[in-house]
Amino acid sequence: MDTTNKLPLDMLYHWETAKADTLYMTQPVGNGKVVEYTWKRAVDEARRMASYLKSLNLPEKSRVGIISKNCAHWIMSDWAIWMAGHISVPLYPTLNADTVNYILSHSECEVLFVGKLDDWDMMKSGVPENVRCVSYPLSPPNDFETWDDIIGQFPPLEGNIRRDADELATIVYTSGSTGRPKGVMLSFGNMAFAAEGGMEVLKVGSGERMLSYLPLAHVFERTFVELASLYAGFQLYFAESLDTFVQDLQRAQPTLFLSVPRLWVKFQHGVLQKLPKEKLDKLLRIPLLNRVIKKKVLKGLGLDKVKLAGSGSAPLSHDVLDWYRNLGLELLEGYGMSENFAYSHMNKPGRSRTGYVGEALPGVEVKISDEGEILVKSPATMMGYYKDEEKTRETFTDDGFLKTGDKGEVDEQGRLKITGRIKEIFKTSKGKYIAPAPIENRLMSHEAIEMVCVSGANQTQPHALVMLAEEIRPKLADEAYRREIEESFKQLITDVNKTVDPHEQLAFIIVVSDEWSIENSFLTPTLKLKRNVVEDAYQEQIESWYAKRQPVIWQ
C-alpha cells in the first residue's frame, strides 16, 4: 500500500477495514494467559475511549498523559487522544514523583492514563489533584475510573476524525542526562515522515512480528514499533515482565528486534555464562558444527527468526557487535534524537561499518560544523520545545539545522561516526581535551564490565569507573576469582592505552561497589549514564585514588 502523505490516523482507519479481523496486538495478562486484539477490536476500543474524552468537554488540544509500561492499552490511548482532538504526553514508567509532577504541571495535563507500573506508590504523590485519572486493566490497585467500564458505557466515536500534518501530536519529555526534561513538540507530519522513511530503508512489510518492551515513552520505540506497525500493518507482542522476558520473546518469535547496548551486553553475558567465550569460539571454528551452534545460541535467546536487529540510544562496543555478527546476527546501529523522532542515521544491511552509525536516512541533510558538531535537518525535525522559545532558538542554526550536541565525522561512503558529546569532552590538567566515549567503548569489550564512565577533568591523566556485570559481582567473595578479574583489568588498561594518544591513556580503573540504576538516578529512563551524577558521587575520593598510583582500585 502507498503510505505517501498518509498521517497516523489515516493509517489507523485503513487497517480498521482492510485488516479488520487480522491479529494486531497480543497482550500477556499473567499466568501464561494472553488477550488478543484484532485491528477492528483495537480501533473500536480507541474510538470508545475517544468518545469518553470528548464527553469531558476539555479545552481544544488539551494535553493528556500516559504513564505505563508498554501494553496494548498504551497504544490505544495514544490513538484515542488523537481522535478526540488532543495531544498525548507520554511519561516514563520509572520516574519519581517530583519529575511526574514537573511534567504534568508543565504540560498542563488534564487527564492521565495510569497503566502497568512497578512503583505507582512512589509516583502517585506527584500527580496534581486536578488531573483526572483513568486506570488500565493491568494497573496497580487504585480507585480511578477503569478502561473497561468506560468502553462499556461509551459508544465508538463515529466518522474518521482527521488531524493536520502541522498539528502538534505529542510532547515527548526528554529523559535528559542533566537538568529538567525538555518538552519536545512533534507534529503528525514529523511522525509520518519518520515512519515512512524508516520502513522504506528497512523494507518492512505486514508479515513482520515485533516485541514491544523498550519504553514507548521514548521516541526510538515509538517510531520503530508503534508508528512502524501502524504504517506497515504488522503484529505487535508485549512483554509481561523481566522474569518472563525469554518466554515473551519465544511467544513473539520476532522478525525485527530492537534493543539498547546495555541489554545486548546482558544477552551476551547470559550466553557466555552457560558457554564460555573460548569454548564458543572453538565450536564456531568447526565448519559443520558452527551453523548448528549459531542457530542454537540464537534460538536460546529467542532471536532465531530475526532478520533485522537494531541497536540505538548509545554506542555499542565493537567487540559486542562483532560477537553478534559471528553468530549471524548483523546488528545495525542507528542514531537519532527525541528532537527528530529518532530519525537521522542508520546502518544498512551489508553496508554497515563497525564504529559507525550509518548513512543519513531518506530526506535527512547532514553537515559537520567548524567545531565538529553534527548538524541535521529533515521533515522529522521537531516543532520546538514546549513553552521554551529561547531554548528552541539555541538548538537551531540560522539555516534551520538541528544542533545535536554530538561531535562526529563522515566517511567517504557518507557513514557517520560519533566521536563524543561536545559537553562531555573534558580537559586534563595538561590542557589536553579528551572525548570519553571512544575510550569507554574499548573498555566495554571486557565481558565482566556492564557499565563504564571515563572521567578525569583537571587531572594529569583520565581514569575509568566501572560497574561489574550482575552475574560477576557475587563471585568476588572468592579471593582467587577477584585476583583473576584484577589481573585481567591490568591487561585491559595496557591494551587500551596502546590504542589511544598519550594524553588519553588511563591512569587506573576503579571497580565501584554501587549499583548504577534508574532508581538511584545514576541512569536515565533509557539506561543512559548520567555522567554528572556518577562523577559527583565519587568526587571526594578522586584525589586519594590518584595518590595511590595503583592500576586497579576496589571501591
PDB file of C-alpha atoms in Angstrom, residues 142-417:
ATOM      1  CA  ASN A 142      -6.499   2.367  42.630  1.00  0.00           C
ATOM      2  CA  ASP A 143      -9.970   3.905  42.729  1.00  0.00           C
ATOM      3  CA  PHE A 144      -9.900   5.579  39.300  1.00  0.00           C
ATOM      4  CA  GLU A 145     -12.413   5.100  36.511  1.00  0.00           C
ATOM      5  CA  THR A 146     -11.400   1.992  34.573  1.00  0.00           C
ATOM      6  CA  TRP A 147     -10.752   1.484  30.885  1.00  0.00           C
ATOM      7  CA  ASP A 148     -13.139  -1.481  30.666  1.00  0.00           C
ATOM      8  CA  ASP A 149     -16.019   0.376  32.396  1.00  0.00           C
ATOM      9  CA  ILE A 150     -15.573   3.390  30.128  1.00  0.00           C
ATOM     10  CA  ILE A 151     -15.544   1.432  26.877  1.00  0.00           C
ATOM     11  CA  GLY A 152     -18.585  -0.491  28.120  1.00  0.00           C
ATOM     12  CA  GLN A 153     -20.519   2.753  28.632  1.00  0.00           C
ATOM     13  CA  PHE A 154     -19.484   4.893  25.661  1.00  0.00           C
ATOM     14  CA  PRO A 155     -20.318   4.281  22.001  1.00  0.00           C
ATOM     15  CA  PRO A 156     -17.491   4.342  19.450  1.00  0.00           C
ATOM     16  CA  LEU A 157     -16.687   7.807  18.099  1.00  0.00           C
ATOM     17  CA  GLU A 158     -18.265   7.934  14.654  1.00  0.00           C
ATOM     18  CA  GLY A 159     -16.566   9.031  11.463  1.00  0.00           C
ATOM     19  CA  ASN A 160     -12.889   9.346  10.705  1.00  0.00           C
ATOM     20  CA  ILE A 161     -11.601  12.361  12.591  1.00  0.00           C
ATOM     21  CA  ARG A 162      -8.556  13.754  10.780  1.00  0.00           C
ATOM     22  CA  ARG A 163      -5.708  15.895  12.093  1.00  0.00           C
ATOM     23  CA  ASP A 164      -3.463  18.163  10.004  1.00  0.00           C
ATOM     24  CA  ALA A 165       0.194  17.368   9.287  1.00  0.00           C
ATOM     25  CA  ASP A 166       1.404  20.537  11.032  1.00  0.00           C
ATOM     26  CA  GLU A 167      -0.725  19.982  14.154  1.00  0.00           C
ATOM     27  CA  LEU A 168       1.015  19.104  17.413  1.00  0.00           C
ATOM     28  CA  ALA A 169       0.536  15.359  18.046  1.00  0.00           C
ATOM     29  CA  THR A 170       2.662  14.676  21.120  1.00  0.00           C
ATOM     30  CA  ILE A 171       5.022  16.308  23.602  1.00  0.00           C
ATOM     31  CA  VAL A 172       7.903  13.989  24.454  1.00  0.00           C
ATOM     32  CA  TYR A 173       9.811  14.996  27.580  1.00  0.00           C
ATOM     33  CA  THR A 174      13.458  14.071  27.056  1.00  0.00           C
ATOM     34  CA  SER A 175      14.988  11.844  29.683  1.00  0.00           C
ATOM     35  CA  GLY A 176      17.855  14.330  29.885  1.00  0.00           C
ATOM     36  CA  SER A 177      21.183  13.325  31.401  1.00  0.00           C
ATOM     37  CA  THR A 178      21.295  16.788  33.003  1.00  0.00           C
ATOM     38  CA  GLY A 179      18.670  19.153  34.409  1.00  0.00           C
ATOM     39  CA  ARG A 180      14.901  19.250  33.944  1.00  0.00           C
ATOM     40  CA  PRO A 181      13.425  17.347  30.991  1.00  0.00           C
ATOM     41  CA  LYS A 182      12.524  19.492  27.967  1.00  0.00           C
ATOM     42  CA  GLY A 183       9.201  19.019  26.150  1.00  0.00           C
ATOM     43  CA  VAL A 184       9.912  18.120  22.515  1.00  0.00           C
ATOM     44  CA  MET A 185       6.930  19.068  20.320  1.00  0.00           C
ATOM     45  CA  LEU A 186       6.327  16.651  17.446  1.00  0.00           C
ATOM     46  CA  SER A 187       3.665  17.046  14.766  1.00  0.00           C
ATOM     47  CA  PHE A 188       1.684  14.399  12.909  1.00  0.00           C
ATOM     48  CA  GLY A 189       3.787  15.283   9.857  1.00  0.00           C
ATOM     49  CA  ASN A 190       7.047  14.679  11.794  1.00  0.00           C
ATOM     50  CA  MET A 191       5.785  11.246  12.838  1.00  0.00           C
ATOM     51  CA  ALA A 192       4.540  10.270   9.380  1.00  0.00           C
ATOM     52  CA  PHE A 193       7.808  11.247   7.700  1.00  0.00           C
ATOM     53  CA  ALA A 194       9.930   9.242  10.161  1.00  0.00           C
ATOM     54  CA  ALA A 195       7.704   6.146   9.981  1.00  0.00           C
ATOM     55  CA  GLU A 196       7.571   6.126   6.172  1.00  0.00           C
ATOM     56  CA  GLY A 197      11.308   6.724   5.767  1.00  0.00           C
ATOM     57  CA  GLY A 198      12.214   4.029   8.287  1.00  0.00           C
ATOM     58  CA  MET A 199      10.015   1.480   6.517  1.00  0.00           C
ATOM     59  CA  GLU A 200      11.441   2.368   3.131  1.00  0.00           C
ATOM     60  CA  VAL A 201      15.015   1.757   4.311  1.00  0.00           C
ATOM     61  CA  LEU A 202      14.280  -1.394   6.294  1.00  0.00           C
ATOM     62  CA  LYS A 203      11.916  -2.825   3.660  1.00  0.00           C
ATOM     63  CA  VAL A 204       9.427  -3.694   6.364  1.00  0.00           C
ATOM     64  CA  GLY A 205       6.195  -5.445   5.389  1.00  0.00           C
ATOM     65  CA  SER A 206       2.927  -6.508   7.026  1.00  0.00           C
ATOM     66  CA  GLY A 207       4.235 -10.009   7.801  1.00  0.00           C
ATOM     67  CA  GLU A 208       6.686  -8.834  10.470  1.00  0.00           C
ATOM     68  CA  ARG A 209       6.425  -9.520  14.199  1.00  0.00           C
ATOM     69  CA  MET A 210       7.891  -7.317  16.916  1.00  0.00           C
ATOM     70  CA  LEU A 211       8.141  -7.499  20.687  1.00  0.00           C
ATOM     71  CA  SER A 212       7.496  -4.103  22.285  1.00  0.00           C
ATOM     72  CA  TYR A 213       9.407  -3.751  25.554  1.00  0.00           C
ATOM     73  CA  LEU A 214      11.672  -0.660  25.383  1.00  0.00           C
ATOM     74  CA  PRO A 215       9.701   2.282  26.848  1.00  0.00           C
ATOM     75  CA  LEU A 216       7.057   3.617  24.447  1.00  0.00           C
ATOM     76  CA  ALA A 217       7.626   6.987  26.141  1.00  0.00           C
ATOM     77  CA  HIS A 218      10.941   7.048  24.220  1.00  0.00           C
ATOM     78  CA  VAL A 219      10.970   8.066  20.550  1.00  0.00           C
ATOM     79  CA  PHE A 220      13.076   5.044  19.479  1.00  0.00           C
ATOM     80  CA  GLU A 221      10.274   2.598  20.380  1.00  0.00           C
ATOM     81  CA  ARG A 222       7.514   4.978  19.340  1.00  0.00           C
ATOM     82  CA  THR A 223       8.926   5.431  15.818  1.00  0.00           C
ATOM     83  CA  PHE A 224      10.127   1.940  15.018  1.00  0.00           C
ATOM     84  CA  VAL A 225       7.456  -0.046  16.884  1.00  0.00           C
ATOM     85  CA  GLU A 226       4.190   1.870  17.387  1.00  0.00           C
ATOM     86  CA  LEU A 227       4.354   4.021  14.244  1.00  0.00           C
ATOM     87  CA  ALA A 228       6.091   1.394  12.087  1.00  0.00           C
ATOM     88  CA  SER A 229       3.366  -1.153  12.944  1.00  0.00           C
ATOM     89  CA  LEU A 230       0.760   1.474  12.047  1.00  0.00           C
ATOM     90  CA  TYR A 231       2.361   2.169   8.667  1.00  0.00           C
ATOM     91  CA  ALA A 232       3.223  -1.437   7.758  1.00  0.00           C
ATOM     92  CA  GLY A 233       0.307  -3.183   9.466  1.00  0.00           C
ATOM     93  CA  PHE A 234       2.448  -5.791  11.239  1.00  0.00           C
ATOM     94  CA  GLN A 235       1.900  -7.668  14.507  1.00  0.00           C
ATOM     95  CA  LEU A 236       2.945  -6.479  17.970  1.00  0.00           C
ATOM     96  CA  TYR A 237       3.572  -8.542  21.087  1.00  0.00           C
ATOM     97  CA  PHE A 238       4.226  -7.197  24.571  1.00  0.00           C
ATOM     98  CA  ALA A 239       6.469  -8.419  27.357  1.00  0.00           C
ATOM     99  CA  GLU A 240       4.889  -9.309  30.691  1.00  0.00           C
ATOM    100  CA  SER A 241       7.920  -8.737  32.932  1.00  0.00           C
ATOM    101  CA  LEU A 242      11.678  -9.098  33.150  1.00  0.00           C
ATOM    102  CA  ASP A 243      11.245 -12.581  34.608  1.00  0.00           C
ATOM    103  CA  THR A 244       9.135 -13.796  31.674  1.00  0.00           C
ATOM    104  CA  PHE A 245      11.157 -11.968  29.015  1.00  0.00           C
ATOM    105  CA  VAL A 246      12.592 -15.087  27.371  1.00  0.00           C
ATOM    106  CA  GLN A 247       9.128 -16.720  27.201  1.00  0.00           C
ATOM    107  CA  ASP A 248       7.673 -13.467  25.841  1.00  0.00           C
ATOM    108  CA  LEU A 249      10.359 -13.413  23.161  1.00  0.00           C
ATOM    109  CA  GLN A 250       9.730 -17.037  22.284  1.00  0.00           C
ATOM    110  CA  ARG A 251       5.976 -16.381  22.019  1.00  0.00           C
ATOM    111  CA  ALA A 252       6.556 -13.434  19.680  1.00  0.00           C
ATOM    112  CA  GLN A 253       9.260 -15.098  17.540  1.00  0.00           C
ATOM    113  CA  PRO A 254      10.150 -11.582  16.331  1.00  0.00           C
ATOM    114  CA  THR A 255      11.381 -10.985  12.788  1.00  0.00           C
ATOM    115  CA  LEU A 256      12.514  -7.465  13.753  1.00  0.00           C
ATOM    116  CA  PHE A 257      14.186  -6.831  17.092  1.00  0.00           C
ATOM    117  CA  LEU A 258      15.439  -3.586  18.589  1.00  0.00           C
ATOM    118  CA  SER A 259      17.408  -3.174  21.780  1.00  0.00           C
ATOM    119  CA  VAL A 260      19.793  -0.833  23.562  1.00  0.00           C
ATOM    120  CA  PRO A 261      23.509  -1.502  24.222  1.00  0.00           C
ATOM    121  CA  ARG A 262      23.076  -2.404  27.878  1.00  0.00           C
ATOM    122  CA  LEU A 263      20.596  -5.171  27.012  1.00  0.00           C
ATOM    123  CA  TRP A 264      22.654  -6.528  24.082  1.00  0.00           C
ATOM    124  CA  VAL A 265      25.566  -6.811  26.545  1.00  0.00           C
ATOM    125  CA  LYS A 266      23.317  -8.546  29.114  1.00  0.00           C
ATOM    126  CA  PHE A 267      22.114 -11.080  26.497  1.00  0.00           C
ATOM    127  CA  GLN A 268      25.748 -11.777  25.575  1.00  0.00           C
ATOM    128  CA  HIS A 269      26.753 -12.236  29.237  1.00  0.00           C
ATOM    129  CA  GLY A 270      23.846 -14.666  29.678  1.00  0.00           C
ATOM    130  CA  VAL A 271      25.107 -16.826  26.797  1.00  0.00           C
ATOM    131  CA  LEU A 272      28.735 -16.697  27.968  1.00  0.00           C
ATOM    132  CA  GLN A 273      27.657 -17.785  31.467  1.00  0.00           C
ATOM    133  CA  LYS A 274      26.462 -21.082  30.006  1.00  0.00           C
ATOM    134  CA  LEU A 275      29.070 -21.394  27.267  1.00  0.00           C
ATOM    135  CA  PRO A 276      32.407 -19.641  27.970  1.00  0.00           C
ATOM    136  CA  LYS A 277      33.805 -17.468  25.180  1.00  0.00           C
ATOM    137  CA  GLU A 278      36.853 -19.661  24.418  1.00  0.00           C
ATOM    138  CA  LYS A 279      34.677 -22.754  24.096  1.00  0.00           C
ATOM    139  CA  LEU A 280      32.086 -20.971  21.940  1.00  0.00           C
ATOM    140  CA  ASP A 281      34.808 -19.545  19.659  1.00  0.00           C
ATOM    141  CA  LYS A 282      36.332 -23.004  19.274  1.00  0.00           C
ATOM    142  CA  LEU A 283      32.956 -24.548  18.340  1.00  0.00           C
ATOM    143  CA  LEU A 284      32.269 -21.755  15.841  1.00  0.00           C
ATOM    144  CA  ARG A 285      35.530 -22.566  14.056  1.00  0.00           C
ATOM    145  CA  ILE A 286      34.405 -26.136  13.281  1.00  0.00           C
ATOM    146  CA  PRO A 287      32.940 -25.951   9.747  1.00  0.00           C
ATOM    147  CA  LEU A 288      29.998 -28.348  10.008  1.00  0.00           C
ATOM    148  CA  LEU A 289      29.178 -27.556  13.615  1.00  0.00           C
ATOM    149  CA  ASN A 290      29.215 -23.772  13.513  1.00  0.00           C
ATOM    150  CA  ARG A 291      25.806 -23.361  11.825  1.00  0.00           C
ATOM    151  CA  VAL A 292      24.156 -25.641  14.383  1.00  0.00           C
ATOM    152  CA  ILE A 293      25.785 -23.763  17.287  1.00  0.00           C
ATOM    153  CA  LYS A 294      24.822 -20.334  15.905  1.00  0.00           C
ATOM    154  CA  LYS A 295      21.196 -21.428  15.480  1.00  0.00           C
ATOM    155  CA  LYS A 296      21.126 -22.954  18.965  1.00  0.00           C
ATOM    156  CA  VAL A 297      22.506 -19.797  20.622  1.00  0.00           C
ATOM    157  CA  LEU A 298      20.066 -17.509  18.763  1.00  0.00           C
ATOM    158  CA  LYS A 299      17.158 -19.867  19.471  1.00  0.00           C
ATOM    159  CA  GLY A 300      18.062 -19.816  23.178  1.00  0.00           C
ATOM    160  CA  LEU A 301      17.827 -16.021  23.052  1.00  0.00           C
ATOM    161  CA  GLY A 302      14.507 -16.212  21.140  1.00  0.00           C
ATOM    162  CA  LEU A 303      16.125 -14.419  18.196  1.00  0.00           C
ATOM    163  CA  ASP A 304      16.447 -17.236  15.637  1.00  0.00           C
ATOM    164  CA  LYS A 305      13.685 -15.768  13.384  1.00  0.00           C
ATOM    165  CA  VAL A 306      15.149 -12.249  13.438  1.00  0.00           C
ATOM    166  CA  LYS A 307      16.076 -10.961  10.009  1.00  0.00           C
ATOM    167  CA  LEU A 308      16.785  -7.420  11.131  1.00  0.00           C
ATOM    168  CA  ALA A 309      18.279  -6.471  14.519  1.00  0.00           C
ATOM    169  CA  GLY A 310      18.935  -2.905  15.591  1.00  0.00           C
ATOM    170  CA  SER A 311      20.652  -1.084  18.423  1.00  0.00           C
ATOM    171  CA  GLY A 312      20.245   2.537  19.378  1.00  0.00           C
ATOM    172  CA  SER A 313      20.274   5.233  22.094  1.00  0.00           C
ATOM    173  CA  ALA A 314      24.033   4.855  22.830  1.00  0.00           C
ATOM    174  CA  PRO A 315      27.145   3.385  21.133  1.00  0.00           C
ATOM    175  CA  LEU A 316      27.753  -0.373  21.259  1.00  0.00           C
ATOM    176  CA  SER A 317      31.298  -1.675  21.661  1.00  0.00           C
ATOM    177  CA  HIS A 318      32.991  -3.147  18.574  1.00  0.00           C
ATOM    178  CA  ASP A 319      33.569  -6.464  20.323  1.00  0.00           C
ATOM    179  CA  VAL A 320      29.887  -6.915  21.125  1.00  0.00           C
ATOM    180  CA  LEU A 321      28.898  -6.022  17.552  1.00  0.00           C
ATOM    181  CA  ASP A 322      31.426  -8.488  16.162  1.00  0.00           C
ATOM    182  CA  TRP A 323      30.314 -11.189  18.602  1.00  0.00           C
ATOM    183  CA  TYR A 324      26.714 -10.996  17.347  1.00  0.00           C
ATOM    184  CA  ARG A 325      27.832 -10.804  13.732  1.00  0.00           C
ATOM    185  CA  ASN A 326      29.829 -14.008  14.257  1.00  0.00           C
ATOM    186  CA  LEU A 327      26.544 -15.621  15.312  1.00  0.00           C
ATOM    187  CA  GLY A 328      24.972 -14.482  12.048  1.00  0.00           C
ATOM    188  CA  LEU A 329      23.009 -11.577  13.556  1.00  0.00           C
ATOM    189  CA  GLU A 330      24.030  -8.360  11.855  1.00  0.00           C
ATOM    190  CA  LEU A 331      23.328  -5.704  14.477  1.00  0.00           C
ATOM    191  CA  LEU A 332      22.581  -2.426  12.725  1.00  0.00           C
ATOM    192  CA  GLU A 333      23.326   0.638  14.797  1.00  0.00           C
ATOM    193  CA  GLY A 334      21.270   3.750  14.272  1.00  0.00           C
ATOM    194  CA  TYR A 335      21.334   7.311  15.512  1.00  0.00           C
ATOM    195  CA  GLY A 336      18.595   9.778  16.282  1.00  0.00           C
ATOM    196  CA  MET A 337      17.223  12.047  18.985  1.00  0.00           C
ATOM    197  CA  SER A 338      13.904  12.910  20.569  1.00  0.00           C
ATOM    198  CA  GLU A 339      14.213  16.172  18.617  1.00  0.00           C
ATOM    199  CA  ASN A 340      13.995  14.355  15.261  1.00  0.00           C
ATOM    200  CA  PHE A 341      11.741  11.483  16.326  1.00  0.00           C
ATOM    201  CA  ALA A 342      14.739   9.072  16.281  1.00  0.00           C
ATOM    202  CA  TYR A 343      15.013   9.630  12.522  1.00  0.00           C
ATOM    203  CA  SER A 344      18.521  10.573  11.406  1.00  0.00           C
ATOM    204  CA  HIS A 345      21.047   7.829  10.526  1.00  0.00           C
ATOM    205  CA  MET A 346      21.091   4.057  10.216  1.00  0.00           C
ATOM    206  CA  ASN A 347      23.445   1.349   9.031  1.00  0.00           C
ATOM    207  CA  LYS A 348      22.022  -0.581   6.100  1.00  0.00           C
ATOM    208  CA  PRO A 349      22.285  -4.375   5.771  1.00  0.00           C
ATOM    209  CA  GLY A 350      25.527  -5.296   4.008  1.00  0.00           C
ATOM    210  CA  ARG A 351      26.798  -1.703   4.166  1.00  0.00           C
ATOM    211  CA  SER A 352      27.448  -1.330   7.876  1.00  0.00           C
ATOM    212  CA  ARG A 353      30.825  -0.349   9.242  1.00  0.00           C
ATOM    213  CA  THR A 354      31.786  -1.139  12.832  1.00  0.00           C
ATOM    214  CA  GLY A 355      32.059   2.035  14.887  1.00  0.00           C
ATOM    215  CA  TYR A 356      29.741   3.990  12.583  1.00  0.00           C
ATOM    216  CA  VAL A 357      26.013   4.712  12.990  1.00  0.00           C
ATOM    217  CA  GLY A 358      25.326   4.555   9.266  1.00  0.00           C
ATOM    218  CA  GLU A 359      24.118   6.745   6.459  1.00  0.00           C
ATOM    219  CA  ALA A 360      21.633   9.598   6.558  1.00  0.00           C
ATOM    220  CA  LEU A 361      18.080   8.292   6.196  1.00  0.00           C
ATOM    221  CA  PRO A 362      15.971   9.469   3.217  1.00  0.00           C
ATOM    222  CA  GLY A 363      15.249  13.196   3.421  1.00  0.00           C
ATOM    223  CA  VAL A 364      17.897  13.904   6.076  1.00  0.00           C
ATOM    224  CA  GLU A 365      20.502  16.583   5.373  1.00  0.00           C
ATOM    225  CA  VAL A 366      23.644  16.450   7.483  1.00  0.00           C
ATOM    226  CA  LYS A 367      26.727  18.617   7.866  1.00  0.00           C
ATOM    227  CA  ILE A 368      29.554  18.957  10.362  1.00  0.00           C
ATOM    228  CA  SER A 369      30.122  22.415  11.890  1.00  0.00           C
ATOM    229  CA  ASP A 370      33.525  24.087  12.223  1.00  0.00           C
ATOM    230  CA  GLU A 371      33.572  22.868  15.857  1.00  0.00           C
ATOM    231  CA  GLY A 372      32.949  19.295  14.667  1.00  0.00           C
ATOM    232  CA  GLU A 373      29.285  19.238  15.796  1.00  0.00           C
ATOM    233  CA  ILE A 374      26.818  17.103  13.820  1.00  0.00           C
ATOM    234  CA  LEU A 375      24.001  19.235  12.374  1.00  0.00           C
ATOM    235  CA  VAL A 376      20.901  17.584  10.876  1.00  0.00           C
ATOM    236  CA  LYS A 377      17.723  18.701   9.173  1.00  0.00           C
ATOM    237  CA  SER A 378      14.662  16.822   7.877  1.00  0.00           C
ATOM    238  CA  PRO A 379      10.854  16.934   7.856  1.00  0.00           C
ATOM    239  CA  ALA A 380      11.031  14.775  11.028  1.00  0.00           C
ATOM    240  CA  THR A 381      12.675  17.637  12.969  1.00  0.00           C
ATOM    241  CA  MET A 382      10.617  18.865  15.929  1.00  0.00           C
ATOM    242  CA  MET A 383       8.453  21.981  16.015  1.00  0.00           C
ATOM    243  CA  GLY A 384      10.466  23.197  19.022  1.00  0.00           C
ATOM    244  CA  TYR A 385      10.490  22.890  22.830  1.00  0.00           C
ATOM    245  CA  TYR A 386       7.172  23.374  24.609  1.00  0.00           C
ATOM    246  CA  LYS A 387       6.981  26.780  26.341  1.00  0.00           C
ATOM    247  CA  ASP A 388      10.682  27.455  25.725  1.00  0.00           C
ATOM    248  CA  GLU A 389      11.307  29.664  22.710  1.00  0.00           C
ATOM    249  CA  GLU A 390      14.777  30.645  23.916  1.00  0.00           C
ATOM    250  CA  LYS A 391      15.970  27.035  24.182  1.00  0.00           C
ATOM    251  CA  THR A 392      14.392  26.323  20.785  1.00  0.00           C
ATOM    252  CA  ARG A 393      16.339  29.201  19.210  1.00  0.00           C
ATOM    253  CA  GLU A 394      19.607  27.987  20.783  1.00  0.00           C
ATOM    254  CA  THR A 395      19.077  24.474  19.391  1.00  0.00           C
ATOM    255  CA  PHE A 396      18.826  25.516  15.732  1.00  0.00           C
ATOM    256  CA  THR A 397      21.340  27.153  13.387  1.00  0.00           C
ATOM    257  CA  ASP A 398      20.268  30.215  11.410  1.00  0.00           C
ATOM    258  CA  ASP A 399      19.624  27.994   8.371  1.00  0.00           C
ATOM    259  CA  GLY A 400      17.353  25.596  10.308  1.00  0.00           C
ATOM    260  CA  PHE A 401      19.719  22.727  11.154  1.00  0.00           C
ATOM    261  CA  LEU A 402      19.288  20.974  14.491  1.00  0.00           C
ATOM    262  CA  LYS A 403      22.389  21.157  16.707  1.00  0.00           C
ATOM    263  CA  THR A 404      22.765  17.607  18.028  1.00  0.00           C
ATOM    264  CA  GLY A 405      25.413  18.291  20.687  1.00  0.00           C
ATOM    265  CA  ASP A 406      27.360  15.313  19.310  1.00  0.00           C
ATOM    266  CA  LYS A 407      30.747  15.506  17.635  1.00  0.00           C
ATOM    267  CA  GLY A 408      31.196  13.410  14.519  1.00  0.00           C
ATOM    268  CA  GLU A 409      32.848  12.728  11.197  1.00  0.00           C
ATOM    269  CA  VAL A 410      31.597  11.285   7.906  1.00  0.00           C
ATOM    270  CA  ASP A 411      33.479   8.687   5.805  1.00  0.00           C
ATOM    271  CA  GLU A 412      33.759   8.534   2.004  1.00  0.00           C
ATOM    272  CA  GLN A 413      30.522   6.492   1.783  1.00  0.00           C
ATOM    273  CA  GLY A 414      28.556   9.003   3.836  1.00  0.00           C
ATOM    274  CA  ARG A 415      28.548   6.892   7.010  1.00  0.00           C
ATOM    275  CA  LEU A 416      28.600   8.859  10.242  1.00  0.00           C
ATOM    276  CA  LYS A 417      30.840   8.197  13.224  1.00  0.00           C
TER     277      LYS A 417
END
